[in-house]
């Protein structure tokens, strides 16, 4: 479980985050989404004890990071700047980290293969591609078999198969009862993995809740012979109508119902489509309004 309560961080001139409160619950993947500079990394860094909050609390399993008895076994983190020394091989890096977290060497081999790096274990991490570095960071995060995973822009640099691999890994972690918090500046990147989303804009929470709630309902796009008459009829039967001057956008009615209404008022319909708003558009209008 991850909780932030009225978390605020001010630098000398900038308030990076203000009153940020949200919960990431076990068994679910929570996405933290915001445009560049919105405060995602600041929030995650405070959760991981890398930065101190000006006020408020950031808790992992009910405790601040520095109060955790075995932090590396409770929380695994993938941060933007990565972890590995460029001169070390992937294998040496993981063994060093294993020693720090009290994990056995046998788990290192197992993890290298789990993240698809066994072929590159003897290569210097400085020669790794961005995607390989992300895979190594994920392996490092998983070393201590933590319940809680925190990932900052972890999909950066991954190709489509890498993205699919990461999504499956995070979904499985949540399915086993783990807590996953992953940030991104693209909601579309999280669309297939997150159960819940926290949208942050200019340091403040704009939405926190199930992903489905953010998308909202579908609407109908209707073009017909007498828009004025159609509009009145749709509203009379409980629809809510807006228009761009050409097309009517109707919510609160099914396509079947709208078609029947048009037939009833004898207006020909040229187009009747059910539309689901594109998630990225919803996010951009939300983030843009902040
Ligand atoms: N050490 C610092 N000193 C001063 N201001 C900072 C510092 N770190 C972050 N900020 C400011 O705080 C705000 C939030 O930054 P943060 O890095 O948390 O955003 P972000 O959402 O992670 O963005 P990005 O996706 O670009 O990394 C920005 O305005 C940033 O300039």
Short mmCIF file of C-alpha atoms and ligand atoms in Angstrom, two decimals:
data_model
loop_
_atom_site.label_atom_id
_atom_site.label_comp_id
_atom_site.label_asym_id
_atom_site.label_seq_id
_atom_site.Cartn_x
_atom_site.Cartn_y
_atom_site.Cartn_z
CA UNK A 1 0.00 0.00 0.00
CA UNK A 2 1.26 3.47 -0.89
CA UNK A 3 -0.29 6.60 0.55
CA UNK A 4 0.54 10.25 0.23
CA UNK A 5 -1.22 12.71 2.50
CA UNK A 6 -1.25 16.41 1.68
CA UNK A 7 2.29 16.08 0.36
CA UNK A 8 3.93 19.41 -0.44
CA UNK A 9 7.46 20.12 -1.64
CA UNK A 10 8.73 23.64 -2.12
CA UNK A 11 12.10 24.61 -3.46
CA UNK A 12 13.25 28.17 -2.94
CA UNK A 13 11.14 29.68 -5.71
CA UNK A 14 9.08 26.75 -6.96
CA UNK A 15 6.39 24.69 -5.29
CA UNK A 16 6.93 21.41 -7.11
CA UNK A 17 3.89 19.65 -5.56
CA UNK A 18 1.08 20.95 -3.38
CA UNK A 19 -1.31 18.94 -1.17
CA UNK A 20 -0.82 15.74 -3.13
CA UNK A 21 -2.99 12.98 -1.61
CA UNK A 22 -3.65 9.61 -3.21
CA UNK A 23 -3.52 5.90 -2.47
CA UNK A 24 -2.12 3.04 -4.51
CA UNK A 25 -3.71 -0.15 -3.26
CA UNK A 26 -2.42 -3.74 -3.23
CA UNK A 27 -3.62 -5.93 -6.06
CA UNK A 28 -3.89 -2.96 -8.44
CA UNK A 29 -1.61 -1.08 -10.80
CA UNK A 30 -1.80 2.67 -10.25
CA UNK A 31 -0.58 5.07 -12.93
CA UNK A 32 0.74 8.51 -11.99
CA UNK A 33 0.30 10.66 -15.08
CA UNK A 34 1.26 14.25 -15.77
CA UNK A 35 2.93 16.45 -18.35
CA UNK A 36 6.64 17.19 -18.03
CA UNK A 37 7.43 19.12 -14.87
CA UNK A 38 4.09 18.32 -13.23
CA UNK A 39 5.67 16.80 -10.11
CA UNK A 40 5.73 13.04 -10.74
CA UNK A 41 9.42 12.47 -9.99
CA UNK A 42 9.26 14.75 -6.96
CA UNK A 43 6.41 12.66 -5.53
CA UNK A 44 8.18 9.35 -6.22
CA UNK A 45 11.52 10.59 -4.88
CA UNK A 46 9.88 11.61 -1.59
CA UNK A 47 8.16 8.21 -1.34
CA UNK A 48 11.58 6.56 -1.79
CA UNK A 49 13.26 8.72 0.84
CA UNK A 50 15.48 10.47 -1.75
CA UNK A 51 13.99 13.89 -1.09
CA UNK A 52 12.36 15.39 1.98
CA UNK A 53 8.81 16.77 1.88
CA UNK A 54 8.18 20.32 3.05
CA UNK A 55 4.96 19.07 4.67
CA UNK A 56 2.60 16.11 4.54
CA UNK A 57 3.41 12.42 4.56
CA UNK A 58 4.48 9.77 2.05
CA UNK A 59 3.93 6.27 3.40
CA UNK A 60 4.75 2.77 2.19
CA UNK A 61 2.91 0.05 4.06
CA UNK A 62 2.02 2.69 6.67
CA UNK A 63 5.60 3.88 7.24
CA UNK A 64 7.93 6.53 5.89
CA UNK A 65 10.71 4.99 3.76
CA UNK A 66 13.43 5.50 6.37
CA UNK A 67 11.25 3.77 8.98
CA UNK A 68 11.00 0.56 6.96
CA UNK A 69 12.93 -2.29 8.57
CA UNK A 70 14.01 -3.91 5.29
CA UNK A 71 13.42 -1.22 2.65
CA UNK A 72 15.03 -3.17 -0.21
CA UNK A 73 12.81 -6.16 0.54
CA UNK A 74 9.68 -4.04 0.82
CA UNK A 75 10.08 -1.59 -2.06
CA UNK A 76 11.63 -2.01 -5.49
CA UNK A 77 12.27 1.13 -7.52
CA UNK A 78 13.00 1.89 -11.14
CA UNK A 79 14.16 5.49 -11.42
CA UNK A 80 14.73 7.59 -14.51
CA UNK A 81 18.47 8.04 -14.08
CA UNK A 82 19.03 4.28 -13.74
CA UNK A 83 21.29 2.53 -11.28
CA UNK A 84 24.16 0.81 -13.00
CA UNK A 85 27.79 1.91 -13.19
CA UNK A 86 28.70 1.89 -16.90
CA UNK A 87 31.91 -0.12 -16.33
CA UNK A 88 30.15 -2.96 -14.52
CA UNK A 89 28.62 -5.89 -16.32
CA UNK A 90 24.92 -6.55 -15.80
CA UNK A 91 25.83 -9.61 -13.75
CA UNK A 92 28.29 -7.76 -11.46
CA UNK A 93 25.82 -4.94 -10.97
CA UNK A 94 23.11 -7.33 -9.86
CA UNK A 95 25.45 -9.31 -7.59
CA UNK A 96 26.54 -6.05 -5.88
CA UNK A 97 22.91 -5.05 -5.40
CA UNK A 98 22.05 -8.55 -4.18
CA UNK A 99 24.69 -8.25 -1.45
CA UNK A 100 23.17 -4.92 -0.36
CA UNK A 101 19.68 -6.34 -0.15
CA UNK A 102 20.71 -9.65 1.40
CA UNK A 103 19.62 -11.68 -1.62
CA UNK A 104 21.29 -14.89 -2.78
CA UNK A 105 23.47 -15.09 -5.92
CA UNK A 106 21.23 -17.77 -7.34
CA UNK A 107 18.43 -15.23 -7.60
CA UNK A 108 20.70 -13.03 -9.76
CA UNK A 109 20.91 -15.67 -12.51
CA UNK A 110 17.21 -16.35 -12.23
CA UNK A 111 16.37 -12.65 -12.54
CA UNK A 112 18.71 -12.04 -15.48
CA UNK A 113 16.87 -14.70 -17.38
CA UNK A 114 13.48 -13.46 -16.14
CA UNK A 115 14.12 -9.98 -17.57
CA UNK A 116 15.54 -11.41 -20.80
CA UNK A 117 19.16 -10.37 -20.22
CA UNK A 118 20.97 -13.73 -19.85
CA UNK A 119 22.67 -13.22 -23.21
CA UNK A 120 23.94 -9.80 -22.11
CA UNK A 121 24.92 -10.60 -18.52
CA UNK A 122 28.67 -10.40 -19.27
CA UNK A 123 28.41 -7.14 -21.23
CA UNK A 124 29.31 -3.77 -19.68
CA UNK A 125 26.14 -1.88 -18.82
CA UNK A 126 27.66 1.18 -20.53
CA UNK A 127 27.18 -0.73 -23.80
CA UNK A 128 23.54 -1.58 -23.06
CA UNK A 129 20.72 -0.01 -25.06
CA UNK A 130 18.20 2.10 -23.16
CA UNK A 131 15.75 -0.79 -23.24
CA UNK A 132 18.37 -3.19 -21.80
CA UNK A 133 19.16 -0.70 -19.04
CA UNK A 134 15.45 -0.53 -18.20
CA UNK A 135 15.33 -4.32 -18.01
CA UNK A 136 18.34 -4.33 -15.68
CA UNK A 137 16.67 -1.67 -13.49
CA UNK A 138 13.56 -3.83 -13.29
CA UNK A 139 15.69 -6.85 -12.30
CA UNK A 140 17.37 -4.72 -9.60
CA UNK A 141 13.98 -3.59 -8.31
CA UNK A 142 12.79 -7.20 -8.06
CA UNK A 143 15.91 -8.52 -6.24
CA UNK A 144 14.49 -8.31 -2.73
CA UNK A 145 11.11 -9.73 -3.81
CA UNK A 146 9.32 -6.57 -2.66
CA UNK A 147 5.54 -6.18 -2.40
CA UNK A 148 5.67 -2.60 -3.56
CA UNK A 149 7.07 -1.52 -6.93
CA UNK A 150 7.61 2.14 -7.83
CA UNK A 151 8.62 2.92 -11.41
CA UNK A 152 9.40 6.36 -12.86
CA UNK A 153 8.89 6.54 -16.63
CA UNK A 154 9.91 2.89 -16.86
CA UNK A 155 8.50 2.43 -20.36
CA UNK A 156 11.00 4.98 -21.79
CA UNK A 157 13.28 3.31 -24.28
CA UNK A 158 11.34 0.07 -24.45
CA UNK A 159 10.26 -1.19 -27.86
CA UNK A 160 6.71 -2.54 -28.29
CA UNK A 161 7.69 -6.06 -27.23
CA UNK A 162 9.54 -4.62 -24.21
CA UNK A 163 6.45 -2.60 -23.30
CA UNK A 164 4.27 -5.70 -23.54
CA UNK A 165 6.76 -7.59 -21.37
CA UNK A 166 6.74 -4.84 -18.71
CA UNK A 167 2.93 -4.63 -18.73
CA UNK A 168 2.62 -8.36 -18.17
CA UNK A 169 5.22 -8.31 -15.39
CA UNK A 170 3.41 -5.48 -13.57
CA UNK A 171 -0.03 -7.04 -14.03
CA UNK A 172 1.27 -10.34 -12.63
CA UNK A 173 2.86 -8.55 -9.69
CA UNK A 174 -0.47 -6.90 -8.88
CA UNK A 175 -2.35 -10.18 -9.41
CA UNK A 176 -0.17 -11.73 -6.71
CA UNK A 177 -1.32 -8.97 -4.33
CA UNK A 178 1.56 -6.53 -4.90
CA UNK A 179 1.24 -2.76 -5.13
CA UNK A 180 2.47 -1.07 -8.31
CA UNK A 181 2.86 2.68 -8.86
CA UNK A 182 4.17 3.66 -12.30
CA UNK A 183 4.57 7.18 -13.67
CA UNK A 184 4.38 8.35 -17.26
CA UNK A 185 3.84 11.56 -19.20
CA UNK A 186 1.68 9.57 -21.65
CA UNK A 187 -1.64 8.22 -20.47
CA UNK A 188 -1.78 6.01 -23.57
CA UNK A 189 1.31 4.21 -22.25
CA UNK A 190 -0.55 3.27 -19.07
CA UNK A 191 -3.92 2.62 -20.66
CA UNK A 192 -3.39 -1.13 -20.95
CA UNK A 193 -1.74 -1.67 -17.58
CA UNK A 194 -3.30 0.67 -14.99
CA UNK A 195 -6.41 -0.07 -12.97
CA UNK A 196 -6.33 3.33 -11.30
CA UNK A 197 -4.91 6.64 -12.44
CA UNK A 198 -3.74 9.68 -10.56
CA UNK A 199 -3.51 12.70 -12.86
CA UNK A 200 -1.17 15.45 -11.66
CA UNK A 201 -0.92 18.91 -13.23
CA UNK A 202 1.37 21.73 -12.08
CA UNK A 203 1.95 19.91 -8.82
CA UNK A 204 -1.70 19.32 -7.92
CA UNK A 205 -3.94 16.25 -8.18
CA UNK A 206 -6.54 16.67 -10.93
CA UNK A 207 -8.10 13.20 -10.81
CA UNK A 208 -7.58 10.07 -8.73
CA UNK A 209 -9.63 6.93 -9.24
CA UNK A 210 -10.33 4.05 -11.59
CA UNK A 211 -9.14 4.48 -15.16
CA UNK A 212 -12.66 3.75 -16.40
CA UNK A 213 -14.00 6.77 -14.48
CA UNK A 214 -11.59 9.04 -16.34
CA UNK A 215 -12.79 7.96 -19.75
CA UNK A 216 -16.44 8.59 -18.80
CA UNK A 217 -19.32 7.51 -20.98
CA UNK A 218 -19.60 7.14 -24.71
CA UNK A 219 -21.48 9.65 -26.87
CA UNK A 220 -23.25 9.53 -30.19
CA UNK A 221 -22.20 11.48 -33.23
CA UNK A 222 -25.30 12.22 -35.29
CA UNK A 223 -25.73 13.98 -38.64
CA UNK A 224 -29.27 14.36 -39.94
CA UNK A 225 -31.59 16.29 -42.25
CA UNK A 226 -33.04 18.70 -39.69
CA UNK A 227 -30.55 19.18 -36.88
CA UNK A 228 -32.77 21.60 -34.96
CA UNK A 229 -35.70 19.18 -34.87
CA UNK A 230 -33.42 16.24 -34.00
CA UNK A 231 -31.83 18.22 -31.19
CA UNK A 232 -35.21 19.02 -29.64
CA UNK A 233 -36.41 15.43 -30.00
CA UNK A 234 -33.24 13.94 -28.43
CA UNK A 235 -33.51 16.33 -25.47
CA UNK A 236 -37.23 15.56 -25.07
CA UNK A 237 -36.33 11.86 -24.65
CA UNK A 238 -33.61 12.52 -22.06
CA UNK A 239 -30.49 13.05 -24.18
CA UNK A 240 -27.98 15.87 -23.65
CA UNK A 241 -26.95 17.49 -26.91
CA UNK A 242 -24.05 19.69 -27.98
CA UNK A 243 -23.03 20.65 -31.51
CA UNK A 244 -20.11 22.04 -33.48
CA UNK A 245 -22.57 23.51 -35.97
CA UNK A 246 -22.52 20.45 -38.28
CA UNK A 247 -22.78 17.39 -36.09
CA UNK A 248 -24.87 16.71 -32.98
CA UNK A 249 -23.07 15.04 -30.05
CA UNK A 250 -25.57 13.22 -27.88
CA UNK A 251 -25.00 11.63 -24.49
CA UNK A 252 -27.53 9.73 -22.42
CA UNK A 253 -29.11 7.81 -25.33
CA UNK A 254 -28.17 4.53 -27.03
CA UNK A 255 -27.70 4.45 -30.80
CA UNK A 256 -30.87 2.33 -31.13
CA UNK A 257 -32.90 4.80 -29.09
CA UNK A 258 -31.57 7.78 -31.07
CA UNK A 259 -32.37 6.01 -34.37
CA UNK A 260 -35.93 5.28 -33.22
CA UNK A 261 -36.40 8.90 -32.15
CA UNK A 262 -35.22 10.17 -35.55
CA UNK A 263 -37.63 7.79 -37.26
CA UNK A 264 -40.44 8.96 -34.99
CA UNK A 265 -39.89 12.64 -35.86
CA UNK A 266 -39.31 11.65 -39.51
CA UNK A 267 -35.87 13.23 -39.88
CA UNK A 268 -33.47 11.34 -42.17
CA UNK A 269 -30.19 10.31 -40.48
CA UNK A 270 -27.01 10.39 -42.55
CA UNK A 271 -24.59 9.34 -39.82
CA UNK A 272 -25.05 7.73 -36.40
CA UNK A 273 -21.85 6.58 -34.65
CA UNK A 274 -21.08 5.64 -31.05
CA UNK A 275 -17.81 7.32 -30.03
CA UNK A 276 -15.55 6.67 -27.06
CA UNK A 277 -13.41 9.71 -26.37
CA UNK A 278 -9.72 9.03 -26.89
CA UNK A 279 -8.03 8.67 -23.53
CA UNK A 280 -5.09 10.92 -24.40
CA UNK A 281 -7.54 13.71 -25.35
CA UNK A 282 -9.31 13.39 -21.99
CA UNK A 283 -5.97 13.58 -20.22
CA UNK A 284 -4.73 16.56 -22.25
CA UNK A 285 -7.91 18.53 -21.68
CA UNK A 286 -7.68 17.75 -17.95
CA UNK A 287 -3.96 18.57 -17.70
CA UNK A 288 -4.33 21.60 -19.97
CA UNK A 289 -7.01 23.12 -17.75
CA UNK A 290 -4.80 23.08 -14.66
N1 LIG B 1 15.97 20.34 -7.21
C1 LIG B 1 15.05 21.19 -7.68
N2 LIG B 1 15.17 22.53 -7.51
C2 LIG B 1 14.24 23.39 -7.97
N3 LIG B 1 13.13 23.01 -8.65
C3 LIG B 1 12.95 21.70 -8.87
C4 LIG B 1 13.89 20.71 -8.40
N4 LIG B 1 13.44 19.48 -8.77
C5 LIG B 1 12.28 19.68 -9.42
N5 LIG B 1 11.98 21.01 -9.48
C6 LIG B 1 10.80 21.62 -10.12
O1 LIG B 1 9.64 20.98 -9.62
C7 LIG B 1 8.67 20.80 -10.64
C8 LIG B 1 8.30 19.33 -10.74
O2 LIG B 1 9.39 18.58 -11.25
P1 LIG B 1 9.38 16.98 -11.41
O3 LIG B 1 10.74 16.57 -11.88
O4 LIG B 1 8.84 16.37 -10.18
O5 LIG B 1 8.31 16.79 -12.58
P2 LIG B 1 8.00 15.51 -13.46
O6 LIG B 1 6.51 15.43 -13.54
O7 LIG B 1 8.71 14.32 -12.93
O8 LIG B 1 8.57 15.94 -14.86
P3 LIG B 1 9.41 15.12 -15.96
O9 LIG B 1 8.45 14.17 -16.59
O10 LIG B 1 9.85 16.20 -16.89
O11 LIG B 1 10.55 14.46 -15.22
C9 LIG B 1 9.28 21.38 -11.89
O12 LIG B 1 8.83 22.70 -12.03
C10 LIG B 1 10.77 21.34 -11.61
O13 LIG B 1 11.42 22.36 -12.33
#
